[in-house]
PDB file of C-alpha atoms in Angstrom:
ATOM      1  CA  UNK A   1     -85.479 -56.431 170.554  1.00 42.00           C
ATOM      2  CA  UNK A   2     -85.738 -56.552 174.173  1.00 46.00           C
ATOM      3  CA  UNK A   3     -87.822 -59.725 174.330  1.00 46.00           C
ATOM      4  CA  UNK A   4     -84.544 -61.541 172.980  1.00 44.00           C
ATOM      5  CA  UNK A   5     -82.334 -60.183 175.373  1.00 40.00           C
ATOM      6  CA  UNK A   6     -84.566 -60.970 178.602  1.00 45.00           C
ATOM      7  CA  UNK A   7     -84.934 -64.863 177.448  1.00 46.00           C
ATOM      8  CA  UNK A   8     -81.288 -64.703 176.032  1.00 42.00           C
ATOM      9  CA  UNK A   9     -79.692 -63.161 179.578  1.00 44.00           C
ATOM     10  CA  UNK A  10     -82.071 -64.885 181.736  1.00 43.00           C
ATOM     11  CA  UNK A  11     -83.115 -68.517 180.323  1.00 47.00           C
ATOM     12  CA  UNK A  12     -84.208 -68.803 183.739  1.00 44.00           C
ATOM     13  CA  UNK A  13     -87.512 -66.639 184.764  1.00 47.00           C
ATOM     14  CA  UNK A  14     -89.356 -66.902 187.572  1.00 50.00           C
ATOM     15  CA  UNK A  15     -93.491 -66.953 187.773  1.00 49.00           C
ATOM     16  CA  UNK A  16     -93.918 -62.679 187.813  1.00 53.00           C
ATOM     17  CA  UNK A  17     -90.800 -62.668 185.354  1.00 49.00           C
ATOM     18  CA  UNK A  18     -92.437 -65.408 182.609  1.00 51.00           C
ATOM     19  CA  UNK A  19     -95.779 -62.957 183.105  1.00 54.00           C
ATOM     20  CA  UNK A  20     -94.271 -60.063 182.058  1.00 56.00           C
ATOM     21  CA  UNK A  21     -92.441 -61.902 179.255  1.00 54.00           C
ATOM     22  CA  UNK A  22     -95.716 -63.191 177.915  1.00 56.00           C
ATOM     23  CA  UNK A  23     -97.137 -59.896 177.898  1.00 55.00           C
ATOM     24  CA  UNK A  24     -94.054 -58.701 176.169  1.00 56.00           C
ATOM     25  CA  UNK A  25     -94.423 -61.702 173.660  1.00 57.00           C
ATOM     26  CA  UNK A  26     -98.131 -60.168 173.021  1.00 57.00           C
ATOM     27  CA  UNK A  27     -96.784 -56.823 172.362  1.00 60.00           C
ATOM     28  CA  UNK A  28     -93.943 -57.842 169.848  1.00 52.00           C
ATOM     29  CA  UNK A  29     -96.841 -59.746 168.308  1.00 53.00           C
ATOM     30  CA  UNK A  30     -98.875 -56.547 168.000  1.00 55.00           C
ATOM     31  CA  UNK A  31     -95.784 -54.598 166.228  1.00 57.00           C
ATOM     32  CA  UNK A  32     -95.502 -57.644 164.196  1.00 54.00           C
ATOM     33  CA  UNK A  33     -98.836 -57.443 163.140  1.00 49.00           C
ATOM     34  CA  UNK A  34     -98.993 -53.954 162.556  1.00 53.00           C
ATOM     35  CA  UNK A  35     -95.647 -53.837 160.122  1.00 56.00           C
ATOM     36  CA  UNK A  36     -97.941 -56.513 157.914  1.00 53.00           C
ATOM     37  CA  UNK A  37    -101.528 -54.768 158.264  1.00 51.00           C
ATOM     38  CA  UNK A  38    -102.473 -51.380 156.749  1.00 48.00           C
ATOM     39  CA  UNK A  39    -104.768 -48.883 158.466  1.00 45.00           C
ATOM     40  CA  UNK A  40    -103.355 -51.016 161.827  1.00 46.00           C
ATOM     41  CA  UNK A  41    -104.593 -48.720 164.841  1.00 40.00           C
ATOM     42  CA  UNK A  42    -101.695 -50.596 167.409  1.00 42.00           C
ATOM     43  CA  UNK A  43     -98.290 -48.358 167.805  1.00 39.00           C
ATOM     44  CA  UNK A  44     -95.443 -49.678 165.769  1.00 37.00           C
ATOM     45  CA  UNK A  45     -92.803 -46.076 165.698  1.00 40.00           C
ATOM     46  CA  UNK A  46     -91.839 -46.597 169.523  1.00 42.00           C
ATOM     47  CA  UNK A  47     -90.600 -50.174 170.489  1.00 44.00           C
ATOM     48  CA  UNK A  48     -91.332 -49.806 174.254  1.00 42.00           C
ATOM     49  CA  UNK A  49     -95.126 -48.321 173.486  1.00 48.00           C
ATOM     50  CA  UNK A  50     -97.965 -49.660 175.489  1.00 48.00           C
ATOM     51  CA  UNK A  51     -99.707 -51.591 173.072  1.00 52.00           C
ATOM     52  CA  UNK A  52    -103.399 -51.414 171.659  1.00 50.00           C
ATOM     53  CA  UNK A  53    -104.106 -54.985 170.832  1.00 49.00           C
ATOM     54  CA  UNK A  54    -107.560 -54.344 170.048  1.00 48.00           C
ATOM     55  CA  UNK A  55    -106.726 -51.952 167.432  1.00 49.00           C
ATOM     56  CA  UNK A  56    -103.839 -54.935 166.111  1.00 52.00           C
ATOM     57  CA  UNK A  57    -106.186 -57.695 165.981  1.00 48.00           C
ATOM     58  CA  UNK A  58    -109.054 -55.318 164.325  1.00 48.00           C
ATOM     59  CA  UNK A  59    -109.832 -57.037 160.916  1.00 51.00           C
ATOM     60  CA  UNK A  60    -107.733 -60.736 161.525  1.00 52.00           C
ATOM     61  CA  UNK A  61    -109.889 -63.627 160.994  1.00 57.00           C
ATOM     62  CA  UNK A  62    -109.148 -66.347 163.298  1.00 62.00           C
ATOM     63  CA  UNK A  63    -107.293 -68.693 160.284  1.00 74.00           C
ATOM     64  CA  UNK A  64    -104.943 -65.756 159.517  1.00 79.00           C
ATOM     65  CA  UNK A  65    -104.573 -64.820 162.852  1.00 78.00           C
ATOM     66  CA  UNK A  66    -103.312 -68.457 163.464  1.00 83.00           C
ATOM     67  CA  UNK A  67    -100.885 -68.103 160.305  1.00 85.00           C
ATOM     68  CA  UNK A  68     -99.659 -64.754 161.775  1.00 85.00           C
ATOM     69  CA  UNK A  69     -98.945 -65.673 165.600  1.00 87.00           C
ATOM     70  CA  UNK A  70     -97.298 -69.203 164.730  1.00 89.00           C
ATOM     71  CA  UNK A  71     -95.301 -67.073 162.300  1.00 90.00           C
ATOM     72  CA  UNK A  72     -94.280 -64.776 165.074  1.00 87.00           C
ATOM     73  CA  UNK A  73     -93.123 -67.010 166.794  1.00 89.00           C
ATOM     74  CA  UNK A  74     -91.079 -68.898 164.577  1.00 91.00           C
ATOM     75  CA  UNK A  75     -89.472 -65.745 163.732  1.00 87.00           C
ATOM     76  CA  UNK A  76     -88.463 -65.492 167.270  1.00 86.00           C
ATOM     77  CA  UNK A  77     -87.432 -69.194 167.277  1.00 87.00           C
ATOM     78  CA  UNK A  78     -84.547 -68.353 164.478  1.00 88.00           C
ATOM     79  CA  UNK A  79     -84.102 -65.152 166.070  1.00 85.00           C
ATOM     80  CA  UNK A  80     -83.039 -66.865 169.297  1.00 82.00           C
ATOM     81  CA  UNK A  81     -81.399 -69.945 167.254  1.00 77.00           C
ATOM     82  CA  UNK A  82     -83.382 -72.164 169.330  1.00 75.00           C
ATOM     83  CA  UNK A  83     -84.077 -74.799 166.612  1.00 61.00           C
ATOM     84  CA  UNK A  84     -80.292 -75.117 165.969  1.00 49.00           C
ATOM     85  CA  UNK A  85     -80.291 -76.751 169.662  1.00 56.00           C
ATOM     86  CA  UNK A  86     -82.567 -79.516 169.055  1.00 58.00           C
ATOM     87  CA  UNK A  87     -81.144 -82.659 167.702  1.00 54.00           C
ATOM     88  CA  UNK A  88     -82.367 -85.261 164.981  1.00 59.00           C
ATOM     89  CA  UNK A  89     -82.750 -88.641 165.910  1.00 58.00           C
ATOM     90  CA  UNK A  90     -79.502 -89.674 163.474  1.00 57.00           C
ATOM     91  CA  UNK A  91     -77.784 -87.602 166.468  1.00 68.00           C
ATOM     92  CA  UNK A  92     -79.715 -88.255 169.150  1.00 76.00           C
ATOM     93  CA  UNK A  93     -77.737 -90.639 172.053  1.00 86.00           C
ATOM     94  CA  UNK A  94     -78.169 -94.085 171.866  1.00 91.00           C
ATOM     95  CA  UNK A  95     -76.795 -94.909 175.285  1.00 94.00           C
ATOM     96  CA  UNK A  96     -76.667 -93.026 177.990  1.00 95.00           C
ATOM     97  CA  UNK A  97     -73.613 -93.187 180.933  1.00 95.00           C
ATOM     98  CA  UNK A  98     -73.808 -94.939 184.470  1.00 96.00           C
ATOM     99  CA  UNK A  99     -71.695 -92.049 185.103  1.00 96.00           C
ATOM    100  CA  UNK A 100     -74.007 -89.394 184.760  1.00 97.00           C
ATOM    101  CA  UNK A 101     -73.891 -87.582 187.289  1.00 97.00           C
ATOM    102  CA  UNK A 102     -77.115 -85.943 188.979  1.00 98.00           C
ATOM    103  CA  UNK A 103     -78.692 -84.879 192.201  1.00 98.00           C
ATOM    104  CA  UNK A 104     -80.963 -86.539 194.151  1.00 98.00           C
ATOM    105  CA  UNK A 105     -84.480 -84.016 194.755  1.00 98.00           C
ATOM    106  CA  UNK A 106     -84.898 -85.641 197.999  1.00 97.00           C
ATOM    107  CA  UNK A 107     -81.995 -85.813 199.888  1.00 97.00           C
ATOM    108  CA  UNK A 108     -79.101 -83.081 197.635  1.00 97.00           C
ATOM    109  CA  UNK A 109     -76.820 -85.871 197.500  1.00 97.00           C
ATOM    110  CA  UNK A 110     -74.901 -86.680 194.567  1.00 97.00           C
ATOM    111  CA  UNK A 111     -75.308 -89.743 192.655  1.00 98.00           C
ATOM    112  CA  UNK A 112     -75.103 -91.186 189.250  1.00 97.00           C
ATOM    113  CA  UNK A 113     -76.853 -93.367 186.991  1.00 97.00           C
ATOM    114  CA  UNK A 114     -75.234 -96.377 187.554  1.00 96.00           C
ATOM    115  CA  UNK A 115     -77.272 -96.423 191.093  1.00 96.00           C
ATOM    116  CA  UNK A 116     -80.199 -97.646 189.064  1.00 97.00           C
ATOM    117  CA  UNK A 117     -78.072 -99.583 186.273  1.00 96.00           C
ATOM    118  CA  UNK A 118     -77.517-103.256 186.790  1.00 92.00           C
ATOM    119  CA  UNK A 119     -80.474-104.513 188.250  1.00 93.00           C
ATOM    120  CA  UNK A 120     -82.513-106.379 185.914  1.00 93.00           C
ATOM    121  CA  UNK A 121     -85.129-103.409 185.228  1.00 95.00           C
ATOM    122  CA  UNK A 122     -85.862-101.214 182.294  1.00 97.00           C
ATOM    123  CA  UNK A 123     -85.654 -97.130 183.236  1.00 98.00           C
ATOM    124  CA  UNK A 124     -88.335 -94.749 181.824  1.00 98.00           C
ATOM    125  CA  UNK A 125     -86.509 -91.468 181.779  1.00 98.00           C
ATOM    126  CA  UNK A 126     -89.364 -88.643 182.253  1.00 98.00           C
ATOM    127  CA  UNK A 127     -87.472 -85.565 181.715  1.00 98.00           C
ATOM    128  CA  UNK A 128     -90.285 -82.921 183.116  1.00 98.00           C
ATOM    129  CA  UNK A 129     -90.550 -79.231 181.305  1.00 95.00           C
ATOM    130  CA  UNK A 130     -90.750 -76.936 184.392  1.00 93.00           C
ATOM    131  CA  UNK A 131     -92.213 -77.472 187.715  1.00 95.00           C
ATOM    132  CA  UNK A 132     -95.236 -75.700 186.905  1.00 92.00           C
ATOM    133  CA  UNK A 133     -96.121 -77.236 183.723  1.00 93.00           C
ATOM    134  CA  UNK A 134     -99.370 -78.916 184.288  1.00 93.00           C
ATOM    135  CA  UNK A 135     -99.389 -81.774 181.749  1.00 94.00           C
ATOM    136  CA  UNK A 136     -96.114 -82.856 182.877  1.00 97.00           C
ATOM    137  CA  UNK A 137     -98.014 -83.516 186.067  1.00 96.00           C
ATOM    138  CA  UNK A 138    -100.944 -85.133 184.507  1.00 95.00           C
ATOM    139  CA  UNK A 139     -98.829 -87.337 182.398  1.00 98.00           C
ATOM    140  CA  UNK A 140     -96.672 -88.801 185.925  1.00 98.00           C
ATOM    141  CA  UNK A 141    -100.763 -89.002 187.388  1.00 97.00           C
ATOM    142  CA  UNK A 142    -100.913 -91.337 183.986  1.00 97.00           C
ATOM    143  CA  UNK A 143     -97.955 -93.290 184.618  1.00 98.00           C
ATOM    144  CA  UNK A 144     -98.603 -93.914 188.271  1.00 98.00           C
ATOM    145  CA  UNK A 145    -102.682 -94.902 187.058  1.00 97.00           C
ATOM    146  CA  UNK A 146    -100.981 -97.620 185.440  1.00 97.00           C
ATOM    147  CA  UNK A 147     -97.871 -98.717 187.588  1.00 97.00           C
ATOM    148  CA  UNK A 148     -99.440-102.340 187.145  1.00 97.00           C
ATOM    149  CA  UNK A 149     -98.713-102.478 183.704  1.00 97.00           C
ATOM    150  CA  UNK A 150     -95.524-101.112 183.950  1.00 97.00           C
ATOM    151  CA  UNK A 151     -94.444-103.269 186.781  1.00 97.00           C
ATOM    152  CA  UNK A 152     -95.560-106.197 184.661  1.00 97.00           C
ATOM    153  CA  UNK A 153     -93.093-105.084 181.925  1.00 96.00           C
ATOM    154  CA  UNK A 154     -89.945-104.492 184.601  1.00 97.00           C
ATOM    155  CA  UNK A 155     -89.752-100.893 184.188  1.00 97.00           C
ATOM    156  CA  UNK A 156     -89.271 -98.388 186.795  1.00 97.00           C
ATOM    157  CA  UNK A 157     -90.027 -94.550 186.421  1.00 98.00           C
ATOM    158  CA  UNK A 158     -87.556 -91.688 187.394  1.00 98.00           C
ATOM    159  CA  UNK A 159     -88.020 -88.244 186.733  1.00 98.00           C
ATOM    160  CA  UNK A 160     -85.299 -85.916 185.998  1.00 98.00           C
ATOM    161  CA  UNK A 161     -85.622 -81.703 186.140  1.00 98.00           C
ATOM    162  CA  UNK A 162     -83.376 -79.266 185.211  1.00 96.00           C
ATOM    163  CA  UNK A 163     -85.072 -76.780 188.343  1.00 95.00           C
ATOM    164  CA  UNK A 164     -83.491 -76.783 191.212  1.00 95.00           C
ATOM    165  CA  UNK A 165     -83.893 -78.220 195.381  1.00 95.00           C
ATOM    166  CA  UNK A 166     -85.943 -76.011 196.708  1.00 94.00           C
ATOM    167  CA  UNK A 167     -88.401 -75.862 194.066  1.00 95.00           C
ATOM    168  CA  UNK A 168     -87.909 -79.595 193.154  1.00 96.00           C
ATOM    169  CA  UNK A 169     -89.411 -79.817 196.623  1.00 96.00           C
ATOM    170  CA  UNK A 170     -92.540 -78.008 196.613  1.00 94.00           C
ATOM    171  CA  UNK A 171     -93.473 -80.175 193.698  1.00 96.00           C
ATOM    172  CA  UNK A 172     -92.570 -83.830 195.339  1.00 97.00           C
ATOM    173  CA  UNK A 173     -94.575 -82.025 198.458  1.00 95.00           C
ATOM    174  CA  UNK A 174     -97.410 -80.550 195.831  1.00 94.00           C
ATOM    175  CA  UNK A 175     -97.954 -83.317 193.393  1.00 96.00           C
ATOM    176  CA  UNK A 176     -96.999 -86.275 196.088  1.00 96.00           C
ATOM    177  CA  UNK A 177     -95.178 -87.880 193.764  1.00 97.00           C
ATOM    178  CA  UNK A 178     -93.372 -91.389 194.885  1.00 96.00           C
ATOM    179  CA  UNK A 179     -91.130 -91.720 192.238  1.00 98.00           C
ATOM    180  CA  UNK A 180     -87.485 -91.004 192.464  1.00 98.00           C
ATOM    181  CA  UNK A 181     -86.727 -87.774 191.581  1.00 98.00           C
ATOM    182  CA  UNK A 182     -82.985 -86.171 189.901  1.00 98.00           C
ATOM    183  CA  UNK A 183     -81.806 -82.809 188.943  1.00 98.00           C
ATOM    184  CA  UNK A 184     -79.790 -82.082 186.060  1.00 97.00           C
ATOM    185  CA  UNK A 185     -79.177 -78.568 186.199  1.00 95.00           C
ATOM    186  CA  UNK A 186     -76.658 -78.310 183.345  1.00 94.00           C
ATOM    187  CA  UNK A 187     -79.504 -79.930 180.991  1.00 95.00           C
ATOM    188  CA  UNK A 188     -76.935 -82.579 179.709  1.00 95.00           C
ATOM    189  CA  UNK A 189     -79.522 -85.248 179.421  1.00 96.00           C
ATOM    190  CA  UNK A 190     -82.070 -82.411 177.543  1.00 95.00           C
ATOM    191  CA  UNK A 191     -79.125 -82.024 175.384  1.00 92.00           C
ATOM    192  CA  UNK A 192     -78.537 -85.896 175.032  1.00 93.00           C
ATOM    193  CA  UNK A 193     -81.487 -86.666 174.045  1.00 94.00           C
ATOM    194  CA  UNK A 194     -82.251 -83.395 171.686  1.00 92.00           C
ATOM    195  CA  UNK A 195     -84.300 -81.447 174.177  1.00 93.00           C
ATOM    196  CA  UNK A 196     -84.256 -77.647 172.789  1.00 89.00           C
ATOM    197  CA  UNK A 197     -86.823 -74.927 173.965  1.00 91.00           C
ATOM    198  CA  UNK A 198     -89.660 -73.255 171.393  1.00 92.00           C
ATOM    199  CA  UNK A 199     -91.439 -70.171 171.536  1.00 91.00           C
ATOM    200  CA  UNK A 200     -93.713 -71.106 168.884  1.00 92.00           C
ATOM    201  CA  UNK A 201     -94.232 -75.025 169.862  1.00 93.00           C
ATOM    202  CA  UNK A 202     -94.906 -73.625 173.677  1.00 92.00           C
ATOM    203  CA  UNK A 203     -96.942 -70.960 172.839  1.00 90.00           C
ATOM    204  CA  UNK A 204     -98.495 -72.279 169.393  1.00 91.00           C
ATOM    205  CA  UNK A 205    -102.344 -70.871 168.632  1.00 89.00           C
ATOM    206  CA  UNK A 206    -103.882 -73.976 169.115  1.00 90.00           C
ATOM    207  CA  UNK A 207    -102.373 -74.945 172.255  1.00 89.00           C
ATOM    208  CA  UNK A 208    -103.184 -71.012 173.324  1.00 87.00           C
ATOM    209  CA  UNK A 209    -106.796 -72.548 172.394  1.00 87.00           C
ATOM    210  CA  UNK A 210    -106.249 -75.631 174.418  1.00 88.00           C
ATOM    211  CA  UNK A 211    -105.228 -73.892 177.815  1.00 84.00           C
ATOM    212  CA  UNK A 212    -108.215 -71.280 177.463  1.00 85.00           C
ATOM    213  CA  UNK A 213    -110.477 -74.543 177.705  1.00 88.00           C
ATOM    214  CA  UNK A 214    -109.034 -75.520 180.505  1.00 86.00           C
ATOM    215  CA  UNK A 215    -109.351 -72.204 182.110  1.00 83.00           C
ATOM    216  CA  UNK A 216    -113.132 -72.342 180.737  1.00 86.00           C
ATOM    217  CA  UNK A 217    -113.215 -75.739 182.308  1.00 88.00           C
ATOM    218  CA  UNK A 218    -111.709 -74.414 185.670  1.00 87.00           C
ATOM    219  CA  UNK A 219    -108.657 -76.268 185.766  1.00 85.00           C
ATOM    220  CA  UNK A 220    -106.246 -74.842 188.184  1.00 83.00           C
ATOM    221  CA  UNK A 221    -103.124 -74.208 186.877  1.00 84.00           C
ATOM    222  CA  UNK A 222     -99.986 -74.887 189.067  1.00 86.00           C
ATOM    223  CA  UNK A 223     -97.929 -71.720 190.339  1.00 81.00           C
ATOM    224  CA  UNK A 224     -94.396 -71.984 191.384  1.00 76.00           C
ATOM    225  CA  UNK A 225     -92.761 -70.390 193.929  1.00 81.00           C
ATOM    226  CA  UNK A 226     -92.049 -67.166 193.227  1.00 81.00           C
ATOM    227  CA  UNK A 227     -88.549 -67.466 193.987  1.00 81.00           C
ATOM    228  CA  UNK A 228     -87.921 -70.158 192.064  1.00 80.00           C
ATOM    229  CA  UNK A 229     -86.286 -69.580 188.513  1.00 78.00           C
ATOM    230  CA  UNK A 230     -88.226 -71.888 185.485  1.00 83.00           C
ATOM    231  CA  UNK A 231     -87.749 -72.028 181.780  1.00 89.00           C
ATOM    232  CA  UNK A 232     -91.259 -72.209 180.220  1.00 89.00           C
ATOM    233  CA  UNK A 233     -90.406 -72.797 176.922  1.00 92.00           C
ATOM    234  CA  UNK A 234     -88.190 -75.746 177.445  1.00 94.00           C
ATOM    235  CA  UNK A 235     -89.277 -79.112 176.327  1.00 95.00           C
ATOM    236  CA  UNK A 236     -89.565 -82.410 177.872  1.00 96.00           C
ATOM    237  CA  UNK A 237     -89.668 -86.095 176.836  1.00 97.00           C
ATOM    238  CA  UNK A 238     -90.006 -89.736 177.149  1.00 98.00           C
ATOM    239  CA  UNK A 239     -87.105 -92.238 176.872  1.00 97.00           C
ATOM    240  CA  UNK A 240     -86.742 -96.155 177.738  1.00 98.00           C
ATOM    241  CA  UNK A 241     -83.359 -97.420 178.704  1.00 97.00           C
ATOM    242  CA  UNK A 242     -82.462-100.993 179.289  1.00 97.00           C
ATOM    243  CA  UNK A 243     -80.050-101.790 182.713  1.00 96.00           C
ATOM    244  CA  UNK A 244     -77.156-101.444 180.373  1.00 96.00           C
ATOM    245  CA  UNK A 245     -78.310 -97.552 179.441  1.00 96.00           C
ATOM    246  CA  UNK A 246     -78.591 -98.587 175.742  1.00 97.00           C
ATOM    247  CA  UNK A 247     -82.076 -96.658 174.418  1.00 97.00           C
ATOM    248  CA  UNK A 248     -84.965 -98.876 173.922  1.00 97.00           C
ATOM    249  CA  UNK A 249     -87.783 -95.948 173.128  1.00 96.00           C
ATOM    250  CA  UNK A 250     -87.457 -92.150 172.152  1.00 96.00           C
ATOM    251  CA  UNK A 251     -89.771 -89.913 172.581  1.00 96.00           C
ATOM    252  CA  UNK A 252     -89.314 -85.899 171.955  1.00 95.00           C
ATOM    253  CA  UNK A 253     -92.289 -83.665 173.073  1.00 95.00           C
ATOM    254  CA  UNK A 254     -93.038 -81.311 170.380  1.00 93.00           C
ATOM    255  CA  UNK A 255     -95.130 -79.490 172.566  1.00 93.00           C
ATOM    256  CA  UNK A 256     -96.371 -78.817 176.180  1.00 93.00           C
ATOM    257  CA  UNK A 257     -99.393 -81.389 175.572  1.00 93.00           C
ATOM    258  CA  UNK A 258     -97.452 -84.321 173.919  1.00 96.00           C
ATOM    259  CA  UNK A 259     -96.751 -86.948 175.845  1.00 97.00           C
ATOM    260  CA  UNK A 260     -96.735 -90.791 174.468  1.00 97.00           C
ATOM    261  CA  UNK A 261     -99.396 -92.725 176.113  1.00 97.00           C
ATOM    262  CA  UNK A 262     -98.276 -96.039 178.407  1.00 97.00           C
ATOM    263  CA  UNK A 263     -99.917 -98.075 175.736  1.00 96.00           C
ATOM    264  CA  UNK A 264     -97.174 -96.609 173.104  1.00 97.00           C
ATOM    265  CA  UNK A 265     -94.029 -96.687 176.051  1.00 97.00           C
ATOM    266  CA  UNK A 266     -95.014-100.311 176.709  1.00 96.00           C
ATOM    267  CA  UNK A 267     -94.932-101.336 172.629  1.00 92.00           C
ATOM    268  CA  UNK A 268     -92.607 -99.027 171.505  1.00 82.00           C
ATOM    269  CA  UNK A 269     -89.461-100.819 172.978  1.00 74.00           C
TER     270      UNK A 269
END
């Protein structure tokens, strides 16, 4: 299946490359479809035909079209082994390293963890999904709404990426952003904390549902750079650590629109 091999070689795609895997996502979807649907009109002999979506989703009620497309996509999920890197929380870390080593977005420079360790102030860890994600964006626009409250409870925000300078810096410059900013390209903090990537909770019908009301609703939708290389179906999440780096609050997205809300960060240490 060539959809497995472009995510598989390429974790990495950029905005024209995640376009075209979409669309390819669509058409596997179709031939999925079609090998469970009789009198299907959509090609399923050739697995590079154009496909006929109209004649694949003739006849599919919206509830079993749900069933069907989240079924898809947890095929491809085990197909790509993805759920096999996401953690439980018996395994998840409990305290992170000073020695973690990371990149400042701003300035390329090196540094570690231990440069915010040690001073009296809790750390909330907002590992971002890609630099286009839009929710990710709305959710530091929620934090920063309500700096008061977290100032009030000692706790400073830092965001961590797995993207890289250059496109770490057309966000700061897009979203103006004043929080500090690192890059973990290696994803050993994702990994840490049990951070995988999903097709299915990415690309699930009812968040498919969610971002077509936003596109009825005209929300703009960010765009990266085109040379910049993103993984769209990574996930992000939430975590408290005290000055020591011992985990006060866990928080795994399941999905692109869950996020904890600053009333649960604040109570849930």
């Amino acid at each position: 299946m060539s959809l497995l091999y472009s995510y598989t070689d390429s974790t990495l795609s950029s905005a024209t490359h995640r376009d075209k895997l979409l669309a390819s996502v669509l058409c596997f979807y179709c031939q999925f479809v079609c090998s469970k649907e009789k009198g299907c009109r959509g090609p399923v002999e050739k697995k590079h035909s154009p496909c006929n979506s109209a004649g694949c989703f003739a006849g599919l009620s919206g509830i079993r079209m749900q069933v069907q497309w989240d079924a898809f996509l947890q095929h491809l999920d085990d197909e790509l082994q993805l759920a096999a890197q996401t953690l439980d929380d018996t395994e998840q870390i409990k305290c992170i390293s000073p020695d973690t080593s990371l990149i400042d977005a701003r300035t390329g420079e090196k540094v570690t963890l231990e440069k915010y360790f040690g001073r009296g102030q809790k750390i909330l860890l907002v590992l971002i999904r890609q630099f286009s994600c839009l929710l990710c964006r709305l959710h530091l626009k929620e934090l920063e709404k309500h700096q008061r409250s977290l100032d009030s409870h000692s706790i400073q925000v830092l965001v961590i990426s797995f993207g890289c300078q250059e496109g770490a810096s057309h966000w700061l410059k897009e979203t103006g952003c004043q929080y500090d900013m690192l890059l973990d390209s290696d994803r050993k903090m994702y990994t840490a904390f049990g951070l995988g990537a999903s097709l299915k909770k990415v690309l699930s019908f009812s968040n498919m549902l969610l971002y077509a009301e936003y596109v009825v609703d005209n929300m703009e939708f960010p765009r990266g750079l085109p040379s910049i290389q993103d993984d769209m179906f990574q996930l992000g999440g939430d975590f408290v650590v005290d000055e020591h780096g011992r985990v006060l609050f866990s928080y795994c997205c399941q999905s692109p629109i869950d996020r904890p809300s600053v009333e649960e960060i604040l109570s849930g240490q």
